[in-house]
mmCIF file of C-alpha atoms and ligand atoms in Angstrom:
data_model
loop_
_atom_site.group_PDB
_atom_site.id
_atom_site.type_symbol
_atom_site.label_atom_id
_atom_site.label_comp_id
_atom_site.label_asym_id
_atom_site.label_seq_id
_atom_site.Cartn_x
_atom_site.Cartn_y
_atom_site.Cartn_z
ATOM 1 C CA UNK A 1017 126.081 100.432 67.808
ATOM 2 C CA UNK A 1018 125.086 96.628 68.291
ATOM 3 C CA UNK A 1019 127.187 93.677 68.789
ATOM 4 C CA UNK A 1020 126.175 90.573 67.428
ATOM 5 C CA UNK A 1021 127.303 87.116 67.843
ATOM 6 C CA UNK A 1022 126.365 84.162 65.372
ATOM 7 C CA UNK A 1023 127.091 81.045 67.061
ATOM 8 C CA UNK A 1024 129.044 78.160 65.916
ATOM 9 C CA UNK A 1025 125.866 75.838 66.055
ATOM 10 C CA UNK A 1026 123.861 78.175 64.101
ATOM 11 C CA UNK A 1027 125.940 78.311 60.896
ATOM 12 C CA UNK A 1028 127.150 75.459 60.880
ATOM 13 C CA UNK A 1029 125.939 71.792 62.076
ATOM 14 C CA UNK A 1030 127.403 70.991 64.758
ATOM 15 C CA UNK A 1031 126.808 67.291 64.296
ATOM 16 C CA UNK A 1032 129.375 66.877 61.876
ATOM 17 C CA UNK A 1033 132.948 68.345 60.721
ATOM 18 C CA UNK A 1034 132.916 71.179 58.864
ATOM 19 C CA UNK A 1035 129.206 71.355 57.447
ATOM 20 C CA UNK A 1036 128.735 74.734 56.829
ATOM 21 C CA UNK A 1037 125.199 76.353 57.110
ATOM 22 C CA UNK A 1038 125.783 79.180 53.820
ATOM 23 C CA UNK A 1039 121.565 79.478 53.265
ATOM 24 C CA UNK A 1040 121.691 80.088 57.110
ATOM 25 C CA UNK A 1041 124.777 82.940 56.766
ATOM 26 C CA UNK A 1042 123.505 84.560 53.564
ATOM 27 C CA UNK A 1043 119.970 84.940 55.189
ATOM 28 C CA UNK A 1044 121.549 86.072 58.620
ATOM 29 C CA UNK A 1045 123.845 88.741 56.671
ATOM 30 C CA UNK A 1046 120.492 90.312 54.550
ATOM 31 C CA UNK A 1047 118.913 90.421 58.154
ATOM 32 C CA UNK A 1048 121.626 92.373 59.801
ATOM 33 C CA UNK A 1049 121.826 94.533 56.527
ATOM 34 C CA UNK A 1050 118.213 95.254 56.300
ATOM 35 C CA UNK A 1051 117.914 96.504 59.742
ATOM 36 C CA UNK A 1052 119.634 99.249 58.825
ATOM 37 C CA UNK A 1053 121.842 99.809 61.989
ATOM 38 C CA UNK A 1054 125.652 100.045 62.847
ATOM 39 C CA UNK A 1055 126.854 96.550 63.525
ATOM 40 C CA UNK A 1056 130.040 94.523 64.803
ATOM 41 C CA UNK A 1057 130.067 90.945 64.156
ATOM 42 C CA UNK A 1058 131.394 88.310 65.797
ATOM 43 C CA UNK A 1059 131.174 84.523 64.218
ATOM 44 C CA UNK A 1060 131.731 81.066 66.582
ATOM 45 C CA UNK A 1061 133.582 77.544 65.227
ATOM 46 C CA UNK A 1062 130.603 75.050 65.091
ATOM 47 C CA UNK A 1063 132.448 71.938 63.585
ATOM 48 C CA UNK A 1064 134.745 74.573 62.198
ATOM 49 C CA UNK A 1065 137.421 74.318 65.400
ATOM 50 C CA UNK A 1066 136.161 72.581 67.837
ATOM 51 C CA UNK A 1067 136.520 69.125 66.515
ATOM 52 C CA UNK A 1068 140.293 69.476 66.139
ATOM 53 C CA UNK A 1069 140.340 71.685 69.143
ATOM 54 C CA UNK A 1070 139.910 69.110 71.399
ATOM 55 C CA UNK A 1071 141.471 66.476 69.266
ATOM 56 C CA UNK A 1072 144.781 68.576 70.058
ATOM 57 C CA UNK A 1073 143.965 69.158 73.321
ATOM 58 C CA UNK A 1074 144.062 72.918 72.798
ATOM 59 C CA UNK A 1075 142.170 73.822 75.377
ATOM 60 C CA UNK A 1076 144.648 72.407 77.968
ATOM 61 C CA UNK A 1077 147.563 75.103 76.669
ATOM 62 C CA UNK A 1078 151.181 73.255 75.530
ATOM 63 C CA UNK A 1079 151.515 69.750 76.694
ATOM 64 C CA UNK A 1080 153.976 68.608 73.497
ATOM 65 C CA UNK A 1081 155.070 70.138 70.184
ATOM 66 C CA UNK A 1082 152.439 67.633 68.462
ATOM 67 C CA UNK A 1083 149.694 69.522 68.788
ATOM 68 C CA UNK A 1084 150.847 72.675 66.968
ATOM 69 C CA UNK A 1085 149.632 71.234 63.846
ATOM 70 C CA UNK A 1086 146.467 71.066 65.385
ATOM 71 C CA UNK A 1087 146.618 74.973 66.337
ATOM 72 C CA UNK A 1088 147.267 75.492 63.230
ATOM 73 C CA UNK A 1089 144.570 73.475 61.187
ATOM 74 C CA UNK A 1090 142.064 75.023 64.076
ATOM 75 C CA UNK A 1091 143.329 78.302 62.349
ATOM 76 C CA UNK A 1092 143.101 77.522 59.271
ATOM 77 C CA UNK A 1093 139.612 76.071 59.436
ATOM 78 C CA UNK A 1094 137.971 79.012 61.219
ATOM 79 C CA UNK A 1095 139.340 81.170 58.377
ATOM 80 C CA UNK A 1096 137.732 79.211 56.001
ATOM 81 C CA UNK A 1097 134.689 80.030 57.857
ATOM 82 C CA UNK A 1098 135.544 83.252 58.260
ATOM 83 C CA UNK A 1099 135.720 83.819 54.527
ATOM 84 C CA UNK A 1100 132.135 82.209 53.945
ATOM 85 C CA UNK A 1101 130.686 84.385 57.070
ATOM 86 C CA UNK A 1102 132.233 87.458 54.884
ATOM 87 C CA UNK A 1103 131.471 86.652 51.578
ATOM 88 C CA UNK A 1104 127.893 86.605 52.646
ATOM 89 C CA UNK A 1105 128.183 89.542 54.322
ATOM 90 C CA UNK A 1106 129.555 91.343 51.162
ATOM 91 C CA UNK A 1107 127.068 90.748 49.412
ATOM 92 C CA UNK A 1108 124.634 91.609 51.701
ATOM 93 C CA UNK A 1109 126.269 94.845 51.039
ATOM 94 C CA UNK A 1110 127.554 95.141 55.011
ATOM 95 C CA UNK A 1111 130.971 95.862 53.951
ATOM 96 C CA UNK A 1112 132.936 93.378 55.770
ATOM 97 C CA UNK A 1113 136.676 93.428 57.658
ATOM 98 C CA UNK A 1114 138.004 90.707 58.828
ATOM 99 C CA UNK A 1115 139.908 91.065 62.348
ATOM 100 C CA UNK A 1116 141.506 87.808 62.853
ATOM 101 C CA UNK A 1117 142.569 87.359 67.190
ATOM 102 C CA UNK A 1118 145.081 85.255 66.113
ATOM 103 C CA UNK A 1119 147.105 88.424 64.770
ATOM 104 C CA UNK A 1120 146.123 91.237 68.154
ATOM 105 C CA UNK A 1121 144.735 89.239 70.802
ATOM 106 C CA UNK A 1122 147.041 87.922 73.908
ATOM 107 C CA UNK A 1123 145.782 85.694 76.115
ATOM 108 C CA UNK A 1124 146.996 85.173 80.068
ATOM 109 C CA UNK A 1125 146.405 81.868 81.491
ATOM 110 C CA UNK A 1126 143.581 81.113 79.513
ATOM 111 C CA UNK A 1127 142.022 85.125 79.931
ATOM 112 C CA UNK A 1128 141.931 88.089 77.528
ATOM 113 C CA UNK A 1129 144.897 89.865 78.778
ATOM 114 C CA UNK A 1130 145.318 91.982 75.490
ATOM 115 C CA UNK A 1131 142.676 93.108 72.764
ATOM 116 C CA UNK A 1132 142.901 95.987 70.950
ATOM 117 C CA UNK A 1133 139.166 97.051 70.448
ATOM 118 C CA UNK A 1134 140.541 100.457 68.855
ATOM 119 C CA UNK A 1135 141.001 98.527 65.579
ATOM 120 C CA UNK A 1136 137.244 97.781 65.599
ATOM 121 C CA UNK A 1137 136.465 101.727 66.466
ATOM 122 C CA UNK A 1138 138.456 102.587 63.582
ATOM 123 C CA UNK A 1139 137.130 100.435 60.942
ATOM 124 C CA UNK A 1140 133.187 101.340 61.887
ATOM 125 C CA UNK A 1141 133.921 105.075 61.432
ATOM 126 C CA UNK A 1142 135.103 104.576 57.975
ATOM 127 C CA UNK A 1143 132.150 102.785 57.508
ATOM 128 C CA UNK A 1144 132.979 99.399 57.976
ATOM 129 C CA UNK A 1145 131.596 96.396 59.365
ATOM 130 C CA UNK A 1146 134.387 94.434 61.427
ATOM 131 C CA UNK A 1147 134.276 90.967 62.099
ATOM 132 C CA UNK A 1148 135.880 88.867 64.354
ATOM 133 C CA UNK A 1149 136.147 85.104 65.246
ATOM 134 C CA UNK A 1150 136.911 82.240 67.752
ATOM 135 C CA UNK A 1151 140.787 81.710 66.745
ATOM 136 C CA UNK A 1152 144.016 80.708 68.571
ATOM 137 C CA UNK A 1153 145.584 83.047 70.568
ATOM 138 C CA UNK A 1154 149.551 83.351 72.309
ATOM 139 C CA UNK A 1155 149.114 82.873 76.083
ATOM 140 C CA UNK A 1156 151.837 84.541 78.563
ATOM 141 C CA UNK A 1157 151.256 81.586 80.565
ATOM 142 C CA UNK A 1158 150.354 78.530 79.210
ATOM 143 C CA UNK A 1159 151.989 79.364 74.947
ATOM 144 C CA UNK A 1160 148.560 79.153 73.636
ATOM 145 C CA UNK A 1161 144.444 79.310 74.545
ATOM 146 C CA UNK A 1162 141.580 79.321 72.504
ATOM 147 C CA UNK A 1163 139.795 82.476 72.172
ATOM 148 C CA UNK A 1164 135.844 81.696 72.121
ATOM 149 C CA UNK A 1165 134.113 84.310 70.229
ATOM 150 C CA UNK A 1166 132.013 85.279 73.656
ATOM 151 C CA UNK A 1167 135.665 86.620 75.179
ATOM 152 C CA UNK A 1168 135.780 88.967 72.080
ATOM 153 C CA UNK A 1169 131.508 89.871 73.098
ATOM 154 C CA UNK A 1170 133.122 90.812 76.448
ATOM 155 C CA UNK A 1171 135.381 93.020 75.295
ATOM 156 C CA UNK A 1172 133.521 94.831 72.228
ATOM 157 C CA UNK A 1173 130.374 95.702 74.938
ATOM 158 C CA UNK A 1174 133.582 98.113 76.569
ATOM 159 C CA UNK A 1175 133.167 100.106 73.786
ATOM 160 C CA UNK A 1176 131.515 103.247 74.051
ATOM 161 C CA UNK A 1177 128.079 103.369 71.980
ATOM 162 C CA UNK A 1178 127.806 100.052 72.465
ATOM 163 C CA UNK A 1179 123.716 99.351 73.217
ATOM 164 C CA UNK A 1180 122.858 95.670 72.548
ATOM 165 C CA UNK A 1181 124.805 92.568 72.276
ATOM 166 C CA UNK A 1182 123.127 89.607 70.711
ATOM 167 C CA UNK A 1183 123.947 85.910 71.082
ATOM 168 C CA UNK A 1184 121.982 84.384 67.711
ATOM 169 C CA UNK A 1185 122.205 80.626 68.751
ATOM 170 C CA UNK A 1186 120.078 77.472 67.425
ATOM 171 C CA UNK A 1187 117.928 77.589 70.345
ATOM 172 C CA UNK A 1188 115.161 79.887 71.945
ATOM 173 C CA UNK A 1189 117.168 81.271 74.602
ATOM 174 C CA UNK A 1190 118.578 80.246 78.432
ATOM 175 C CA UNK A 1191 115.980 77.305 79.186
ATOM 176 C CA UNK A 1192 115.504 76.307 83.028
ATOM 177 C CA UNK A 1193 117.199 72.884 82.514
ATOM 178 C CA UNK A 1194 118.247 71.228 79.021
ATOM 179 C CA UNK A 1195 115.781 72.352 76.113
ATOM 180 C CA UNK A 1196 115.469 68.407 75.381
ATOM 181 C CA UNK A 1197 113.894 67.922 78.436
ATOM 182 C CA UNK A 1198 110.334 67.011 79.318
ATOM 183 C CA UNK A 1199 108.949 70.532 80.790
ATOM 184 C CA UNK A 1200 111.597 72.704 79.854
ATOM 185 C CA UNK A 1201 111.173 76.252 80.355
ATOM 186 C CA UNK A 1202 112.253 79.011 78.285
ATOM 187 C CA UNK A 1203 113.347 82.002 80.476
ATOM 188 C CA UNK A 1204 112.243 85.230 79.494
ATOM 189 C CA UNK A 1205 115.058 87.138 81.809
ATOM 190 C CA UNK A 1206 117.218 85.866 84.105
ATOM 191 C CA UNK A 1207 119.939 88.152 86.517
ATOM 192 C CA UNK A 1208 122.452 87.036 88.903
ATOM 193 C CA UNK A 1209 119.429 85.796 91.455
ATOM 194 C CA UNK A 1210 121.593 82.665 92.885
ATOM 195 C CA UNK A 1211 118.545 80.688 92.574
ATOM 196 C CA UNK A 1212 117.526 81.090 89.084
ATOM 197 C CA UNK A 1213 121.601 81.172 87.871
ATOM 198 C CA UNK A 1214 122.614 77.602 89.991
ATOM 199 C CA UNK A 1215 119.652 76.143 88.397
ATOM 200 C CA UNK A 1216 120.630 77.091 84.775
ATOM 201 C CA UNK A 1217 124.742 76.404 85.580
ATOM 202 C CA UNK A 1218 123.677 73.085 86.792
ATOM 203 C CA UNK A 1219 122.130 71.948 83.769
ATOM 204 C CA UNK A 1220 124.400 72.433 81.309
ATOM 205 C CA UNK A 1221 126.276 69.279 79.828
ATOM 206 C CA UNK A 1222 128.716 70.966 77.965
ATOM 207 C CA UNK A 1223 130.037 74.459 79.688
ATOM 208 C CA UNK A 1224 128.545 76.211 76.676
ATOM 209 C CA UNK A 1225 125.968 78.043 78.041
ATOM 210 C CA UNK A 1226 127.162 78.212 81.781
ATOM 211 C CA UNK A 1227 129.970 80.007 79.790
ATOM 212 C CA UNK A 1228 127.669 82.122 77.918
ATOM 213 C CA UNK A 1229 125.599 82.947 81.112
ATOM 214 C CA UNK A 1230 129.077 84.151 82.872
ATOM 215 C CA UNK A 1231 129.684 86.413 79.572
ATOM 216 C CA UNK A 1232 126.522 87.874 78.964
ATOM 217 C CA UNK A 1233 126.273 89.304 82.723
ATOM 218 C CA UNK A 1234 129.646 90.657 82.632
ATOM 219 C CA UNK A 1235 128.439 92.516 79.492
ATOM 220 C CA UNK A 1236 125.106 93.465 81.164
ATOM 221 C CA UNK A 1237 126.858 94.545 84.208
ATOM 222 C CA UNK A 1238 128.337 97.250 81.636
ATOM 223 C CA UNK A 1239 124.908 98.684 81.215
ATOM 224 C CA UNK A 1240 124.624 96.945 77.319
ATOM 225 C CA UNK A 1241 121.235 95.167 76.824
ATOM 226 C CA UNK A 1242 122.591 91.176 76.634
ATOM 227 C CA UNK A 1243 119.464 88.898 74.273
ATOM 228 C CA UNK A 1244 119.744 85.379 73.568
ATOM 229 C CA UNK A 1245 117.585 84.455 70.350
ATOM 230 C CA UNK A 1246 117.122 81.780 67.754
ATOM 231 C CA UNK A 1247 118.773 82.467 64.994
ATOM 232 C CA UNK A 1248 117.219 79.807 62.696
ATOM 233 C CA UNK A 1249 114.025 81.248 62.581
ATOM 234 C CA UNK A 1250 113.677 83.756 59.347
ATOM 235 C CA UNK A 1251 113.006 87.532 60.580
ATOM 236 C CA UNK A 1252 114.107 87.236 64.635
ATOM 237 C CA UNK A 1253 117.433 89.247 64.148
ATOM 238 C CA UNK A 1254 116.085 91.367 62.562
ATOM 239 C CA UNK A 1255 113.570 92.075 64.714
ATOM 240 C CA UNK A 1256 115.593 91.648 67.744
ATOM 241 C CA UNK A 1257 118.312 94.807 66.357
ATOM 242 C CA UNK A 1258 115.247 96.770 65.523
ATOM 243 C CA UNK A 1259 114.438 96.619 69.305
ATOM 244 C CA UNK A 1260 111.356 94.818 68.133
ATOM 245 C CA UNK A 1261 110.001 92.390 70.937
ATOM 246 C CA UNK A 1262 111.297 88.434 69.988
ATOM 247 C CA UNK A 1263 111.137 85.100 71.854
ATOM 248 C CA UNK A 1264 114.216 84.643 74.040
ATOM 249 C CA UNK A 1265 116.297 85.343 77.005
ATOM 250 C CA UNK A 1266 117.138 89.017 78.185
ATOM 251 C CA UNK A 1267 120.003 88.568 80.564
ATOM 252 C CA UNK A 1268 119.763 91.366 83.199
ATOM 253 C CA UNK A 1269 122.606 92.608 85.850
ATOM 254 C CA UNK A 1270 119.723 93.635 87.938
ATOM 255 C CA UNK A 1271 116.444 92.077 88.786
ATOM 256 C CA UNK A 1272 114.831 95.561 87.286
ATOM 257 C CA UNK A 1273 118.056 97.750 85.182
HETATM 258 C C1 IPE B 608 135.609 78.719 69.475
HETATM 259 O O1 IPE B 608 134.814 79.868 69.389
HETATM 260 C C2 IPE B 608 136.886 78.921 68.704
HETATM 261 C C3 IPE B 608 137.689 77.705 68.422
HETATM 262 C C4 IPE B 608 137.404 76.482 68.757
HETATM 263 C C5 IPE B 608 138.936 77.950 67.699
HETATM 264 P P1 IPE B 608 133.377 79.952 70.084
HETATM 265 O O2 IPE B 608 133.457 79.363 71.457
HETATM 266 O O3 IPE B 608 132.936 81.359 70.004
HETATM 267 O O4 IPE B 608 132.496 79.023 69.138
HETATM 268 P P2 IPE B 608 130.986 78.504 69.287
HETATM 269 O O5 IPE B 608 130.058 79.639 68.966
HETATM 270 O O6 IPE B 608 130.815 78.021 70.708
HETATM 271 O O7 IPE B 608 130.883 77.390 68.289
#
């Protein structure tokens, strides 16, 4: 069993709101169906979610009734996406089900408090591909969170069978400082070595991939092989579910596991 996630910046652009990528999802779906293996998918918002997202202020939990039209637009929007994600994956023949957090997922001051992976289980035996998706979530503490698509990574890798989890992104992997920048390195592997992980926290603009970075260990530190790979690039998903050797970024809990 594999894990994959497609990020929000890989199907769709990110530039703009709501631009979905559907050549990008269609070829991504006939990847993951051609390698022939036993997949759960998880899909990111892109400019599906988090352009409203932060409009509202979601990420700051309640602060006034106004922004529950936000939550649910945010909703609404990553369903839409949701739907294209499975469409393509239907007729990629994968056999889509959609497992929207927004109906089992409980959130505790902004963490995963409740997620009931069982459903996921259940649908692969009977042959199923589930999918899940960055959605709005009830928070004990704070009424709502958003619940990033890397939280619901975390949790899958608990599963047992679970082998790889892959981040498909729009970029090579974990650089050593911004990709746009002059002399930017691509790292092959990086573990929690406080050198190499305070350089790669530090620069990140956005959280993203500092976020990411915290993620992937905590799945690597459950024995689950963590990639980071470009997902734009025709063949490297494939490749990278076959177990077949692809640019990008191993993330290790060990200098040597
Ligand atoms: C965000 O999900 C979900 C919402 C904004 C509702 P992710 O955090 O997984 O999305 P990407 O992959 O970064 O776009």
């Amino acid at each position: 069993m594999q894990i994959i996630k497609l990020g929000g910046s890989l199907i769709t652009d990110k530039k703009k709101a709501k631009r979905p990528r559907k050549g990008v999802m269609e070829r991504l779906a006939n990847e993951m169906a051609a390698s022939g293996e036993k997949l759960m998918v998880v899909h990111g918002a892109g400019s599906y979610g988090h352009h409203l997202a932060k409009e509202g202020k979601l990420n700051e939990g309640f602060i006034g009734e106004w922004q529950m039209e936000y939550l649910s637009k945010v909703h609404r929007d990553m369903r839409e996406l949701n739907l294209m994600v499975m469409n393509a994956m239907i007729d990629a023949g994968l056999n889509p089900i959609s497992i929207p957090p927004s109906s089992i997922a409980v959130y505790e001051a902004g963490n995963l408090s409740h997620f009931p992976t069982q459903l996921f289980e259940m649908y692969s035996r009977m042959g199923l591909t589930p999918l899940s998706f960055g959605d709005m979530v009830p928070d004990t503490k704070r009424l709502f969170s958003i619940c990033s698509g890397d939280h619901i990574m975390r949790e899958l890798a608990g599963l047992e069978g679970v082998e790889r989890a892959i981040f498909a992104t729009d970029v090579d992997g974990i650089y050593d400082r911004p990709p746009t920048e002059k002399g930017a390195e691509l790292l092959e592997e990086i573990y929690p070595d406080k050198q190499v992980l305070t350089e790669v926290m530090y620069t990140d603009t956005t959280g993203g991939m500092a976020q990411k970075i915290a993620d992937g260990l905590a799945i690597a530190r459950k024995g689950v092989e963590v990639l980071v790979i470009n997902g734009l690039f025709e063949g490297r998903l494939e490749k990278a579910i076959k177990g077949e050797r692809v640019p990008g970024t191993r993330i290790r809990w060990k200098k040597d596991d």
